[in-house]
Coordinates of C-alpha atoms and ligand atoms in Angstrom, one line a residue:
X1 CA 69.1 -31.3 6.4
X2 CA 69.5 -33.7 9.0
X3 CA 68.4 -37.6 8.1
X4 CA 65.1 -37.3 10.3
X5 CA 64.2 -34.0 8.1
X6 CA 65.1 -36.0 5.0
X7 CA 62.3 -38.6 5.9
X8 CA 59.6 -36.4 7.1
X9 CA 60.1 -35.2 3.1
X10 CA 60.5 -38.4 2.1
X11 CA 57.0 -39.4 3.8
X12 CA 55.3 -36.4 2.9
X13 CA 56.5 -36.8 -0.7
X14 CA 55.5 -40.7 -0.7
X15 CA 51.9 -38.6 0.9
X16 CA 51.9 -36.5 -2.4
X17 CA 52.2 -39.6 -4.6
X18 CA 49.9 -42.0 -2.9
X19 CA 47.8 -40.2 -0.7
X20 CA 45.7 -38.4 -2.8
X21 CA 43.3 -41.1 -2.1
X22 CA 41.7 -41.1 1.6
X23 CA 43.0 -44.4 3.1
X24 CA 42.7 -44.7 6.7
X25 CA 45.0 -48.1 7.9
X26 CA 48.7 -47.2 7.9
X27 CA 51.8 -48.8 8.6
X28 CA 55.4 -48.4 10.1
X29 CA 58.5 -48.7 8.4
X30 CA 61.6 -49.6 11.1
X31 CA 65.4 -49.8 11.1
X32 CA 66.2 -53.7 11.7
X33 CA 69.6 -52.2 12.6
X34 CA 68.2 -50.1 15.9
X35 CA 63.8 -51.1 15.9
X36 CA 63.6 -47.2 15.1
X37 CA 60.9 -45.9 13.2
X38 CA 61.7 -45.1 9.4
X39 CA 58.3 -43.6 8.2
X40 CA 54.6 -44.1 8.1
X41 CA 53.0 -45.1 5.0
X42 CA 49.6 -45.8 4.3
X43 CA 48.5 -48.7 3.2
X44 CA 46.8 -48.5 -0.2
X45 CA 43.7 -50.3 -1.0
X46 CA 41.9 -51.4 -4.0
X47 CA 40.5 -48.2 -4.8
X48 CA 43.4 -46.5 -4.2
X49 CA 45.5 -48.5 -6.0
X50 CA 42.9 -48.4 -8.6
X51 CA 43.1 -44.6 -9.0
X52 CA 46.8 -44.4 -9.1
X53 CA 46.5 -46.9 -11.7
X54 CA 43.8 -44.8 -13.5
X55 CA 45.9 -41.9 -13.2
X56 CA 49.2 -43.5 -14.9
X57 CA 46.8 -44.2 -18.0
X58 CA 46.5 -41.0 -18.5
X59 CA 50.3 -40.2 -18.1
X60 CA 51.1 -43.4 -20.4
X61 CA 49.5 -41.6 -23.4
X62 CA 51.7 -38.1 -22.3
X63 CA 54.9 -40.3 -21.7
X64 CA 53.9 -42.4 -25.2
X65 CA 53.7 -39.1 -26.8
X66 CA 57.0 -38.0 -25.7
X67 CA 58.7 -40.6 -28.5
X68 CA 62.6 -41.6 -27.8
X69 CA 64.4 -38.3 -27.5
X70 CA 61.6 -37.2 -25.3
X71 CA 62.2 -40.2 -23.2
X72 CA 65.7 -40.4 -23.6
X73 CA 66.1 -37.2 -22.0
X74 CA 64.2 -36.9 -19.0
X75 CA 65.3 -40.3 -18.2
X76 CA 68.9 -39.0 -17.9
X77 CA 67.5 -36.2 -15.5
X78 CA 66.2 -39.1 -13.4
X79 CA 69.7 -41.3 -13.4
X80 CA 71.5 -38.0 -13.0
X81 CA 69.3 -36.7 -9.8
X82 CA 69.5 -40.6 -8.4
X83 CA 73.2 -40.6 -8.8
X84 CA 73.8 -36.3 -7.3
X85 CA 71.9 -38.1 -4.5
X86 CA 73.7 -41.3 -4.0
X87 CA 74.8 -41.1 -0.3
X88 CA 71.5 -40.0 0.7
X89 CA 69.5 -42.5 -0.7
X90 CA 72.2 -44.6 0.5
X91 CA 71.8 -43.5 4.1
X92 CA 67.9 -44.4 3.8
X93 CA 68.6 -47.8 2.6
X94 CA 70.9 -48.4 5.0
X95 CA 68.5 -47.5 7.8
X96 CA 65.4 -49.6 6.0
X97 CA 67.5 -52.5 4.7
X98 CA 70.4 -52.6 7.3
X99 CA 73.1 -52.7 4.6
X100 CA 76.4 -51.7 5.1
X101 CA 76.3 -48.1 3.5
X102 CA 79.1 -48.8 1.0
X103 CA 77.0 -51.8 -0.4
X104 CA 74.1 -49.7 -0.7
X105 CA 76.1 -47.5 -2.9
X106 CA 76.9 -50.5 -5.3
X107 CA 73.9 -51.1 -5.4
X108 CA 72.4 -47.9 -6.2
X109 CA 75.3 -47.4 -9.0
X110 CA 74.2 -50.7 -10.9
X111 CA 70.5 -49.2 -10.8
X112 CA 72.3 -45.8 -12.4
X113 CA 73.6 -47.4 -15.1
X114 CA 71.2 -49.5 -16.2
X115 CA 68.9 -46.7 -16.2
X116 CA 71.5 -45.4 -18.9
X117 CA 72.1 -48.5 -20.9
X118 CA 67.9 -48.7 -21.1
X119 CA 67.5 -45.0 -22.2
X120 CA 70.3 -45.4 -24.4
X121 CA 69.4 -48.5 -26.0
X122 CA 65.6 -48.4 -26.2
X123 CA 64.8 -46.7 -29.7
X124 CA 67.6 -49.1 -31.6
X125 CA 66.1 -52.2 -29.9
X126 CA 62.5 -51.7 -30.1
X127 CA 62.3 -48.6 -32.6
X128 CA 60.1 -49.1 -36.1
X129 CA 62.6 -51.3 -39.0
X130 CA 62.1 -53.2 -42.2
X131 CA 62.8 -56.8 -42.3
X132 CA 63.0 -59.0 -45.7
X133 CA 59.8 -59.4 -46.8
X134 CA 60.6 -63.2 -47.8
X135 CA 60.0 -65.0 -51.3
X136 CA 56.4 -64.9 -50.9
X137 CA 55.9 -61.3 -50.2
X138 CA 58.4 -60.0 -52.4
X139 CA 56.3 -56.8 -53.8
X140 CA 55.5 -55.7 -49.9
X141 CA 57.9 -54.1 -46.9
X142 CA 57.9 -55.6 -44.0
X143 CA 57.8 -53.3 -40.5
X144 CA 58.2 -54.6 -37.1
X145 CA 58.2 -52.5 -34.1
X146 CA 57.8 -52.9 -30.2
X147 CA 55.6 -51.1 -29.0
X148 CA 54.6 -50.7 -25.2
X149 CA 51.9 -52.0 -23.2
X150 CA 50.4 -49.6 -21.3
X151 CA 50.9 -48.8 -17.7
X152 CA 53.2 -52.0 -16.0
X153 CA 52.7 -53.2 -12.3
X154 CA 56.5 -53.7 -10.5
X155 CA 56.1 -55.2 -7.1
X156 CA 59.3 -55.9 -5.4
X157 CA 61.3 -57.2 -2.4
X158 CA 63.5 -55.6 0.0
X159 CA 67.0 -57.0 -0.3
X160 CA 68.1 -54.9 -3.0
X161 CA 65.4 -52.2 -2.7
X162 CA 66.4 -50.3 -5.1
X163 CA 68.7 -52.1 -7.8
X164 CA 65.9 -54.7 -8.2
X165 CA 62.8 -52.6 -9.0
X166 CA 64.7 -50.4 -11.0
X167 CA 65.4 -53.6 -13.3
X168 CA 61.6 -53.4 -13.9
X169 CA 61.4 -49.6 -13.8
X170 CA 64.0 -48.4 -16.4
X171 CA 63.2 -50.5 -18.9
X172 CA 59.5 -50.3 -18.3
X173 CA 59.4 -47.0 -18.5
X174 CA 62.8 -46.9 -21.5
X175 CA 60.3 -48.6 -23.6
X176 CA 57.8 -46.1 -23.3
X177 CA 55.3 -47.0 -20.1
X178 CA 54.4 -45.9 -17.3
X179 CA 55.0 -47.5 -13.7
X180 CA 52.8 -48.2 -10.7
X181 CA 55.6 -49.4 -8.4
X182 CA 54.6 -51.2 -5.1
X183 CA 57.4 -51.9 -2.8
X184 CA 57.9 -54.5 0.0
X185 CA 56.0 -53.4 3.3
X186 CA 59.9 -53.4 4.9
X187 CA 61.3 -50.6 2.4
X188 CA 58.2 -48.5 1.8
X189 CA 60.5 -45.5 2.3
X190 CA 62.7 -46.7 0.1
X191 CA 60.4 -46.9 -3.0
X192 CA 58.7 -43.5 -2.2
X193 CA 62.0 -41.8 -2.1
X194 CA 63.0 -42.9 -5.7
X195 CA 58.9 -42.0 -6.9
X196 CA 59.9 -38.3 -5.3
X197 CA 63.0 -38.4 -6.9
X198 CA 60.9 -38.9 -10.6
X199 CA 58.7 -36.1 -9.2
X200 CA 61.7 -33.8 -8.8
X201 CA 63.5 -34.6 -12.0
X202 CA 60.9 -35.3 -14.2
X203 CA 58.1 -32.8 -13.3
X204 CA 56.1 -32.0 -16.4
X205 CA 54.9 -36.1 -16.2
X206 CA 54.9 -37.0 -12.7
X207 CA 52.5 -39.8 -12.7
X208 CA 54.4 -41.8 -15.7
X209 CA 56.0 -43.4 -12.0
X210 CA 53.6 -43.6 -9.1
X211 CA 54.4 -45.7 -5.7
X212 CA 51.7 -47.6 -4.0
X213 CA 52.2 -48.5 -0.4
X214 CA 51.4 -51.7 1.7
X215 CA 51.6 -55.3 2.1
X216 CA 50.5 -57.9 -0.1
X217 CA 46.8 -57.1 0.2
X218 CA 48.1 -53.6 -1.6
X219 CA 50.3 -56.7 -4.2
X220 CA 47.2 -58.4 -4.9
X221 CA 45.4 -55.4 -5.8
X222 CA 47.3 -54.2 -7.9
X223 CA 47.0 -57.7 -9.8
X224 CA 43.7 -57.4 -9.8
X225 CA 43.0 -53.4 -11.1
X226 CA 44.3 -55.0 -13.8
X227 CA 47.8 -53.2 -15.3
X228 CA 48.7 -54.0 -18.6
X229 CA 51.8 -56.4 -17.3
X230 CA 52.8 -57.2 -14.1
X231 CA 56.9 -58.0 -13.4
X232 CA 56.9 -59.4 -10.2
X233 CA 60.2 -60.0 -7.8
X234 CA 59.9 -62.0 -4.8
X235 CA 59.4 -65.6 -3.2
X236 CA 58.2 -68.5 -5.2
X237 CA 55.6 -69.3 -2.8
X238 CA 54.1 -65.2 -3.9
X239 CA 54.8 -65.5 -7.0
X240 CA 52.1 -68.7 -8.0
X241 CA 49.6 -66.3 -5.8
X242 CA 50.6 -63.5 -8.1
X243 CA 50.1 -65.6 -11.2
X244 CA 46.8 -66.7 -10.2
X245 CA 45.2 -63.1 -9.5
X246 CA 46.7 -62.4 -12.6
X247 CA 45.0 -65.0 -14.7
X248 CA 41.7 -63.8 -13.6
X249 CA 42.2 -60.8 -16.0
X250 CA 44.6 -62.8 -18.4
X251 CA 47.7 -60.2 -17.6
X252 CA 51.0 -61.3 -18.4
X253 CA 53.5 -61.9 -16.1
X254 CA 57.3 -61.4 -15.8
X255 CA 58.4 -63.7 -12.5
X256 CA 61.5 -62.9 -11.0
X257 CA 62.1 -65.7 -7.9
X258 CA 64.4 -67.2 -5.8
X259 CA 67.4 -69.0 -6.5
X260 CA 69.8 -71.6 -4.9
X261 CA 72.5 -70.8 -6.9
X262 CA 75.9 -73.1 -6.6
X263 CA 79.8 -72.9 -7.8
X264 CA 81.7 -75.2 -8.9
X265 CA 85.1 -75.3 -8.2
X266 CA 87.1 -77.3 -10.7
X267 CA 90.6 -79.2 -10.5
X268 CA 92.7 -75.9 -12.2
X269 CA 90.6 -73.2 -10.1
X270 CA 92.5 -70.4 -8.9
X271 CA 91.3 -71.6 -5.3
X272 CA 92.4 -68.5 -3.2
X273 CA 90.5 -66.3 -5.8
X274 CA 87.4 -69.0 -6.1
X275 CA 86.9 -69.1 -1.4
X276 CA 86.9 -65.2 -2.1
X277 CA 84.6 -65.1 -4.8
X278 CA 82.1 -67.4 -2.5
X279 CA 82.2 -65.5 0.7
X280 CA 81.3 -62.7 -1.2
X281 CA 79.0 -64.3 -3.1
X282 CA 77.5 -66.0 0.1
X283 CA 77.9 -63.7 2.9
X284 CA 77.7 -60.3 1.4
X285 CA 74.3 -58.3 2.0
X286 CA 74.1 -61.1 5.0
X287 CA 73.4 -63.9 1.9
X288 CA 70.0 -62.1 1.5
X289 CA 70.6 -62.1 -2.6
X290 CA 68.8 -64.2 -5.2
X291 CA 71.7 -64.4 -6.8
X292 CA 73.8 -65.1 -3.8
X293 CA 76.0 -68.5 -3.9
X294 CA 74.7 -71.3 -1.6
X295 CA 76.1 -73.9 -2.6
X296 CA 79.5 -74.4 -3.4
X297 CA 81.0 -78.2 -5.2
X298 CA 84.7 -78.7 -5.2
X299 CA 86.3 -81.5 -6.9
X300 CA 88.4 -83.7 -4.6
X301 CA 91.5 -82.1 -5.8
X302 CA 90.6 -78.8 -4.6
X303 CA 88.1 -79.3 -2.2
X304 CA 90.7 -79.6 1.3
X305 CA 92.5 -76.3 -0.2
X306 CA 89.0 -74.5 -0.6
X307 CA 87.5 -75.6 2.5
X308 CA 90.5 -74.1 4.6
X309 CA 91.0 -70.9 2.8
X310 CA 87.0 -70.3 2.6
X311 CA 87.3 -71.0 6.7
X312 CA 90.5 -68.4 7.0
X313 CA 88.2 -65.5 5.3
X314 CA 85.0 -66.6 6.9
X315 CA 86.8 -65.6 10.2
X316 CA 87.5 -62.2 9.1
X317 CA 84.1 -61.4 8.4
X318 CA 82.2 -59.3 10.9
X319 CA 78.1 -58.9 11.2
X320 CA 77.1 -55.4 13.1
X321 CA 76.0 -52.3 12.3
X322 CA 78.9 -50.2 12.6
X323 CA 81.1 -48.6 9.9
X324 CA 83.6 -51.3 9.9
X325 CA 80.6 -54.1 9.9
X326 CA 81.4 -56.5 6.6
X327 CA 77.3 -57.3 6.7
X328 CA 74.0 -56.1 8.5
X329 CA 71.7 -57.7 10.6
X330 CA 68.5 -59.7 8.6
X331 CA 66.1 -57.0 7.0
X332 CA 63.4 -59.7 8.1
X333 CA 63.6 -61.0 11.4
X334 CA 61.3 -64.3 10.5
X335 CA 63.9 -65.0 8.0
X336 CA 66.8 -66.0 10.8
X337 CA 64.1 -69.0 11.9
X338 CA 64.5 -70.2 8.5
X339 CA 68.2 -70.1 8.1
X340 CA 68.4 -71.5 12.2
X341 CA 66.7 -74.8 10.8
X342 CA 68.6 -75.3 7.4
X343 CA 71.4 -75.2 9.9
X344 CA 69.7 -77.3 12.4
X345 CA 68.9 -79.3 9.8
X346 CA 72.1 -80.1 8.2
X347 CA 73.9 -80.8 11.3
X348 CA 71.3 -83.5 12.6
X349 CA 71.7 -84.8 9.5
X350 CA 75.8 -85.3 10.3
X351 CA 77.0 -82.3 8.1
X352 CA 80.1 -80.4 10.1
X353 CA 79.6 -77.0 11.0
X354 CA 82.8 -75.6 10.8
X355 CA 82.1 -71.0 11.6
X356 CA 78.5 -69.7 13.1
X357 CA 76.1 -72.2 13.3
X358 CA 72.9 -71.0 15.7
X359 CA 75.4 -69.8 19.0
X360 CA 73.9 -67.1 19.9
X361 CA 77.2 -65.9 21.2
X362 CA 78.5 -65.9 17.5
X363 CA 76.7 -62.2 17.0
X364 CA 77.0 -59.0 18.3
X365 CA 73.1 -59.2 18.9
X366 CA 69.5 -60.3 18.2
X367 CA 68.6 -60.2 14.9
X368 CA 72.2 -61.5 13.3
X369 CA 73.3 -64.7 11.9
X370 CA 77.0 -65.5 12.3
X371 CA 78.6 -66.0 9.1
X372 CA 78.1 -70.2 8.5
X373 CA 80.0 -72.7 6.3
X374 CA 78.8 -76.1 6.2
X375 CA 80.5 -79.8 5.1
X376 CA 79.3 -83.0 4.1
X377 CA 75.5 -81.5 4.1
X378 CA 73.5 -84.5 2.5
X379 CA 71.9 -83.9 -0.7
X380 CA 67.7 -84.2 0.5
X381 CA 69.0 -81.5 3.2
X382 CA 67.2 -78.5 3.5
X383 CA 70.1 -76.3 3.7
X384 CA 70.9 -78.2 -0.1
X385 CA 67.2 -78.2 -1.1
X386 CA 65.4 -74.6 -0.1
X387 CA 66.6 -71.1 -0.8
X388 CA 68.4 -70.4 2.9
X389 CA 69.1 -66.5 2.4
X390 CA 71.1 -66.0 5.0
X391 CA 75.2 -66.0 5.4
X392 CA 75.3 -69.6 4.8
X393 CA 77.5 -71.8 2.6
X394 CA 77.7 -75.6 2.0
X395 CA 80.8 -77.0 0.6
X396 CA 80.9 -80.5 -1.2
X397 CA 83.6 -82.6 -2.2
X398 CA 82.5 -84.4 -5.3
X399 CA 84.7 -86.4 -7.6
X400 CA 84.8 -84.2 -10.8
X401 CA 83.7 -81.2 -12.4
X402 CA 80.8 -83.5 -14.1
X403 CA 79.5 -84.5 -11.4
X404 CA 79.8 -80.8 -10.1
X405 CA 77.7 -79.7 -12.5
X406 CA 74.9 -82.8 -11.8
X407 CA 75.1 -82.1 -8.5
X408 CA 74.1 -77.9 -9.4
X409 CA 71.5 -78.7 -11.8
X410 CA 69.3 -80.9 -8.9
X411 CA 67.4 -78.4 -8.1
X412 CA 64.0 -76.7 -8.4
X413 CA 65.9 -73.2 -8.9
X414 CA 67.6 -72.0 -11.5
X415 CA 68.3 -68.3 -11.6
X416 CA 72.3 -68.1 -12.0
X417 CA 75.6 -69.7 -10.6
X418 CA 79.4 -69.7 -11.4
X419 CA 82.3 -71.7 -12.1
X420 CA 86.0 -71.3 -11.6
X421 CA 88.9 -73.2 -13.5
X422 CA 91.9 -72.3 -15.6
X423 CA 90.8 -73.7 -18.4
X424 CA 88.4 -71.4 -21.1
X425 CA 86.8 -74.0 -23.1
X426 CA 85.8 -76.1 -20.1
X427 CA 84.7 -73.2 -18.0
X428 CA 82.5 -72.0 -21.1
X429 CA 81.2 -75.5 -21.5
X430 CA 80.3 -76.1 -18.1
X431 CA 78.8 -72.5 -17.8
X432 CA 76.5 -73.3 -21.0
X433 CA 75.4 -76.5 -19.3
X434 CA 74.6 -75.2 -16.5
X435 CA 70.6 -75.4 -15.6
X436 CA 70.3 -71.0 -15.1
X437 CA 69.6 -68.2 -16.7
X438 CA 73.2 -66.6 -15.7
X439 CA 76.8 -68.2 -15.3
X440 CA 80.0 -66.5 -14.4
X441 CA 83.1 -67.4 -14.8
X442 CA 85.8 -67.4 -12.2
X443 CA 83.7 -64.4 -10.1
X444 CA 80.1 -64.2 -8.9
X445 CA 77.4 -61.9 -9.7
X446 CA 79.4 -59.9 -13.1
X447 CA 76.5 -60.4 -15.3
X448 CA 73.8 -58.2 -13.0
X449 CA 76.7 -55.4 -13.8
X450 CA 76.8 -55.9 -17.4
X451 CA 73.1 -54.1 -18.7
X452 CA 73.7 -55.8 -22.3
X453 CA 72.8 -58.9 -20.5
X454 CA 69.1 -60.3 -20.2
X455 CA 68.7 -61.1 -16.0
X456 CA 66.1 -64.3 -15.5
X457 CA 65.7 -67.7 -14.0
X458 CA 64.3 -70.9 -14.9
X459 CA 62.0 -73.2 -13.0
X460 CA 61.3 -71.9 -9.8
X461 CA 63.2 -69.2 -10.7
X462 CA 60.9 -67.6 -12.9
X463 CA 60.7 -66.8 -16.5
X464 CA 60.9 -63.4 -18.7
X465 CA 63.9 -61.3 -18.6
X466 CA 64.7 -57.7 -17.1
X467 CA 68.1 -56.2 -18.6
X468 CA 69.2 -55.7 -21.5
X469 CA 67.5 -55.8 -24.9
X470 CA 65.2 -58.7 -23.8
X471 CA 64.4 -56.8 -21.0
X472 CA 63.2 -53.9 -23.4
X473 CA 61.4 -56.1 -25.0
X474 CA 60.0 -57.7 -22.0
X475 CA 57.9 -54.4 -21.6
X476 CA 56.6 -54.1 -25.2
X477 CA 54.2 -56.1 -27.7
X478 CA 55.7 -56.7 -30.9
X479 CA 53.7 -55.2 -33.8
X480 CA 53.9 -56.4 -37.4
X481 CA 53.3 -54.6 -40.5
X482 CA 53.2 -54.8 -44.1
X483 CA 52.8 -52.6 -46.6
X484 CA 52.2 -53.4 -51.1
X485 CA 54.6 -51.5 -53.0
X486 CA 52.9 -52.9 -56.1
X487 CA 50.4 -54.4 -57.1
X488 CA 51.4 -58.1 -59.3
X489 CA 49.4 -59.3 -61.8
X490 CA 48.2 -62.5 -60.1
X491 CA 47.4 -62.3 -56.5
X492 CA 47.1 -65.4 -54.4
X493 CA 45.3 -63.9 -51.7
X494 CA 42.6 -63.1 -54.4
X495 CA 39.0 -65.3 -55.1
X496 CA 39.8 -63.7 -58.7
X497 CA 43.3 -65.4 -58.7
X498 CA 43.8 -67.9 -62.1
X499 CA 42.8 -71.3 -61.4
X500 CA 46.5 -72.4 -62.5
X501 CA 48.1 -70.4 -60.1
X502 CA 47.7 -72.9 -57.4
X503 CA 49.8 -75.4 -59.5
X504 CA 52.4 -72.8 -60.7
X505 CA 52.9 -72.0 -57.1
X506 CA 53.4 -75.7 -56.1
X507 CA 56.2 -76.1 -59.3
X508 CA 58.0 -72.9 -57.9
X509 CA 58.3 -74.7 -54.0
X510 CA 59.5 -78.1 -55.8
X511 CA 62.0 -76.1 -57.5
X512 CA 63.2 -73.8 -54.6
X513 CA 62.5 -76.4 -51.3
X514 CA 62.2 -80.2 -52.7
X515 CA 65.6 -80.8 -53.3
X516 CA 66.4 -80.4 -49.6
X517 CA 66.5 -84.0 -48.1
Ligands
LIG1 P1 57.9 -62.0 -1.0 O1 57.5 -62.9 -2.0 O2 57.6 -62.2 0.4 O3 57.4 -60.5 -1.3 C1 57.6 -59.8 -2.5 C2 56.6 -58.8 -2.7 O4 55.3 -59.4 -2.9 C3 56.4 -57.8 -1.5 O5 56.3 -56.5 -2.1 C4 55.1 -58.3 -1.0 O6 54.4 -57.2 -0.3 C5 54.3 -58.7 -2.2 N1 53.2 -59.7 -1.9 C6 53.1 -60.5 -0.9 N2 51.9 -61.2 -1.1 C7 51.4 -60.8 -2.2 C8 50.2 -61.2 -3.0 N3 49.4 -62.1 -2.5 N4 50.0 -60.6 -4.2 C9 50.8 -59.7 -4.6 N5 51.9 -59.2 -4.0 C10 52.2 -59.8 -2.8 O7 59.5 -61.8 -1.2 P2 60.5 -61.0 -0.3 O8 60.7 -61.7 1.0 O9 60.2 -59.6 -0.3 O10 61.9 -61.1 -1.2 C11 62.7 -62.2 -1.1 C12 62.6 -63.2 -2.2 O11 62.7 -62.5 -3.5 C13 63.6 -64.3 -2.3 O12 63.1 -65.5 -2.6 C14 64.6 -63.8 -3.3 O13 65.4 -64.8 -3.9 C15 63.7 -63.1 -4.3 N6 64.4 -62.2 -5.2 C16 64.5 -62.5 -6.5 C17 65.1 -61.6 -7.3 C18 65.3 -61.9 -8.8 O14 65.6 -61.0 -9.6 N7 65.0 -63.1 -9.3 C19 65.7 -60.4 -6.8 C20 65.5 -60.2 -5.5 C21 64.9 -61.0 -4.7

C-alpha cells in the first residue's frame, strides 16, 4: 500500500473513531519537511468530545471488567501490532513531525516497551494486598488496593508524538481505564493512527481508547466534559490554562511541562564522551525535547577541552530532510522566531556564537535552524532563562562542580539533567542534589528508557509522574479496607466501651511510646 493509501486509512479510521459525531470545521495536517498535506481531521467540539467521552464510560466498565489477565493480554496485542508496524508508523511521523526516520523508530520502541513494562507490572503494583494492621487494630486485616478512576483525558504535544502520549496511555489504560486521547493540531494523524491501531488489535473494546481531534478549543473541552483525570503534556504557559478549566470541575491533574534541563561537566569527566553526550542531548530531534540539554556548565579545568570537542562534532551535524539528515526541520514554524531571539538575545548581550547562529545561509532551507553553541551567555539571558527548543546549546565555564550545580538549579524548570565525572560518589551526590525530577549520569536521557523509573518535573516542570509504578499509580485512587476477624471484649470505638478503658489505653502508649525522647 503506497504511504498516500496508508493515510487515506489512516484518515478514514481517525473518521470511524471521532466522526461519529457531525462536526462541520476541519483542519489540515502538513509535512513541515515539504508543506504537503498529511490528512484532514475534524475538529471536535464540545459535544463531540462530550460523546466520545460518554462513550468511553461505557467501555471503562467493559475494560474494568476485564481484571489483569484480561488486560494484560490484549494490551500485548496492542504493543505487538505497534511494534509489526514500526516502519510504518515510522514513515507517518516522519512526514508529521519531520524526524529523521531512524529517530522515529527509537522513539516508537521506548513507547513498545513501556507498554510491556505497564501490562506486566500493573496487577503487582496496584493489585488488592494485606498490610499490618498496626498495634491498634490488631484483631482486623488491613487491604489496600488501587483502583482506577474512570475514563482519563491525555492531551499531548508533537515532538515525540507518539512516545509521549503513550507514557499517559499505557499506564492509563495498564491500570484499568479507559483513554480519550487528544493530540496536538500538528500530529493529528499521528494519534489517530495509534487509536486505529487499538481498533485493529483490540476489537471486542474499541472505545476503551478513543482520539479526539483539534486545537486547543478541542483541549479545553475536554477539560471541561469533565474526565475523571486529566494528564496533560505541553507548554507551561497551557498548562496553568489547563489547570484552571480543570478546577471548575475539581479534576485532578497530572502536568507534564517544559524543561531547561543542564549538564554539568566536572573536573574528571570523560570530556570526549560528555561534548557527545550534549550534542545529542541538544541537537537531536532539532533540540525540540523536554528533556533535551540546554545548558551545559563546565568547570574551568575542562571547560576549553569541552568547548573545542563540542565545536568539532557540532560541525558534523547536518539539518535536512534527506536520509543522511542528522535532524529535521522545526515541527512548528513559530518556534524558529523563538530560538532566533534567545540567539539574538545572547549575542547582544556579548555571549560568542561560535556554529549557526540566525545565517540564514547556515540551512539547507526555510524552516531550519543551524545547529548553535553558545559561550559566555549571561545568566538573566533568555537563551539561560526560557526553554529555547531548538538546536541550541550554551556552554559556561564556572569554577567548580558546586557552583555547577548552583548555577543548574537557578531556574524555574526542573524536569531532568545530567552530570559527567569519574568519580561515583560525587556524580551520585551531585545527581541527588540536583533541582529535577531525573538525573543521568555520564549520558543523557537513560532514565525515559528505563520503565521502572517514575518520569516528572518540578516547578514549572510539572508534578505527578508517568512511568513506572508511580506512573501506575498516577492513574488510580487508592482504596483502603479493613476487615474484624474477631470481635475483643472491649471495643474502643464503642459508646458501651468501660469507662477505665480510656486510662488503660493511655498506660499501654506510656509503656510502648513515652520512653522515646
Ligand atoms: P502546547 O502547550 O502548545 O500544546 C500542548 C497541547 O495542549 C496541544 O495538544 C494543544 O492543542 C493543547 N492545548 C492548547 N491550548 C489548550 C487549552 N486552552 N486547553 C487544553 N488544551 C490546550 O505545547 P506543544 O508546543 O505541543 O509542546 C511543546 C511543549 O511540551 C514544550 O514546552 C515541551 O517541553 C513540553 N513537553 C513536555 C514533556 C514532558 O514529559 N514533560 C514531553 C514533551 C513535551
Amino acid at each position: 500500500m503506497s504511504l498516500a493509501e496508508q493515510m487515506d486509512t489512516v484518515t478514514d479510521a481517525a473518521a470511524g473513531t471521532v466522526d461519529r459525531h457531525a462536526t462541520t470545521q476541519t483542519f489540515e495536517s502538513t509535512a513541515p519537511t515539504t508543506g504537503a498535506v498529511v490528512g484532514v481531521f475534524p475538529v471536535h467540539d464540545e459535544a463531540a468530545v462530550g460523546e466520545t467521552v460518554a462513550r468511553a464510560r461505557t467501555a471503562a466498565e467493559q475494560w474494568a471488567a476485564l481484571g489483569w489477565d484480561g488486560r494484560k493480554q490484549r494490551l500485548s496485542a496492542y504493543r505487538g501490532y505497534l511494534a509489526r508496524r514500526m516502519h510504518e508508523l515510522a514513515d507517518l511521523v516522519y512526514r508529521e513531525n519531520g524526524k529523521p526516520h531512524a529517530d522515529a523508530i527509537l522513539e516508537i520502541t521506548l513507547a513498545v516497551d513501556h507498554l510491556a513494562w505497564a501490562a506486566g507490572h500493573a496487577r503487582k503494583t496496584l493489585g488488592l494486598r494485606k498490610v499490618a494492621s498496626g498495634m491498634l487494630a490488631a484483631n482486623h486485616a488491613a487491604y489496600l488496593e488501587y483502583q482506577p478512576l474512570g475514563v482519563i483525558g491525555v492531551i499531548g504535544p508533537w515532538n515525540y508524538p507518539v512516545f509521549t502520549p503513550m507514557g499517559s496511555i499505557a499506564y492509563a489504560l495498564a491500570a484499568g481505564n479507559a483513554v480519550v486521547f487528544k493530540p496536538s493540531e500538528h500530529t493529528p494523524a499521528v494519534g489517530a493512527w495509534l487509536a486505529a491501531a487499538w481498533r485493529a488489535a483490540v476489537p471486542d473494546v474499541p472505545d476503551a481508547f478513543q482520539v479526539v481531534t483539534g486545537n486547543g478549543s478541542t483541549g479545553a473541552a475536554l477539560c471541561r466534559v469533565p474526565v475523571d483525570k486529566l494528564a496533560f503534556t505541553g507548554s507551561a504557559a497551557t498548562g496553568k490554562k489547563v489547570m484552571a478549566a480543570c478546577a471548575e470541575t475539581l479534576t485532578p491533574v497530572l502536568m507534564e511541562l517544559g524543561g531547561k534541563d543542564a549538564m554539568i561537566v566536572d573536573d574528571d569527566a570523560d570530556v570526549v564522551a560528555a561534548a557527545d553526550a550534549a550534542v545529542w542531548g541538544a541537537m537531536s530531534n532539532g533540540g525540540q525535547t523536554c528533556i533535551g540539554i540546554e545548558r551545559v556548565y563546565a568547570t574551568s579545568a575542562v571547560y576549553d577541552r569541552f568547548v573545542a570537542e563540542v565545536t568539532a562534532q557540532v560541525q558534523k551535524l547536518r539539518p535536512g530532510s534527506d536520509g543522511e539528515a542528522t535532524y529535521g526541520p522545526m515541527t512548528m514554524s513559530s518556534q524558529i522566531d523563538i530560538v532566533r531571539r534567545h540567539v539574538a538575545d545572547a549575542a547582544a548581550a556579548g555571549a560568542r556564537v561560535v556554529t549557526g547562529g540566525t545565517d540564514p545561509d547556515a540551512v539547507p532551507a526555510e524552516g531550519y535552524v543551524a545547529p548553535t553553541v553558545l559561550l559566555d551567555v549571561p545568566e538573566d539571558s533568555s537563551a539561560i532563562t526560557e526553554e529555547t527548543f531548538g538546536p541550541t546549546l550554551t556552554i559556561t565555564r564556572v569554577r567548580d562542580a558546586e557552583e555547577a550545580l548552583e548555577r543548574a538549579n537557578a531556574t524555574s524548570y526542573g524536569l531532568a539533567g545530567a552530570v559527567f565525572s569519574a568519580s561515583k560518589d560525587r556524580a551520585m551526590d551531585l545527581a541527588r542534589r540536583m533541582r529535577s525530577g531525573m538525573t543521568s549520569v555520564n549520558s543523557v536521557l537513560t532514565f525515559a528508557s528505563v520503565p521502572a523509573l517514575p518520569f516528572g518535573g518540578v516547578g514549572e516542570s510539572g508534578f505527578g509522574r508517568i512511568h513506572g509504578e508511580d506512573g501506575l499509580k498516577e492513574f488510580t485512587r487508592a482504596k483502603a479496607i479493613t476487615r474484624q476477624r474477631v470481635a475483643l471484649p472491649v471495643n474502643l470505638m464503642s459508646f458501651g466501651r468501660p469507662e477505665k478503658a480510656a486510662d488503660a489505653l493511655a498506660r499501654v502508649m506510656g509503656m510502648v511510646h513515652g520512653r522515646h525522647r
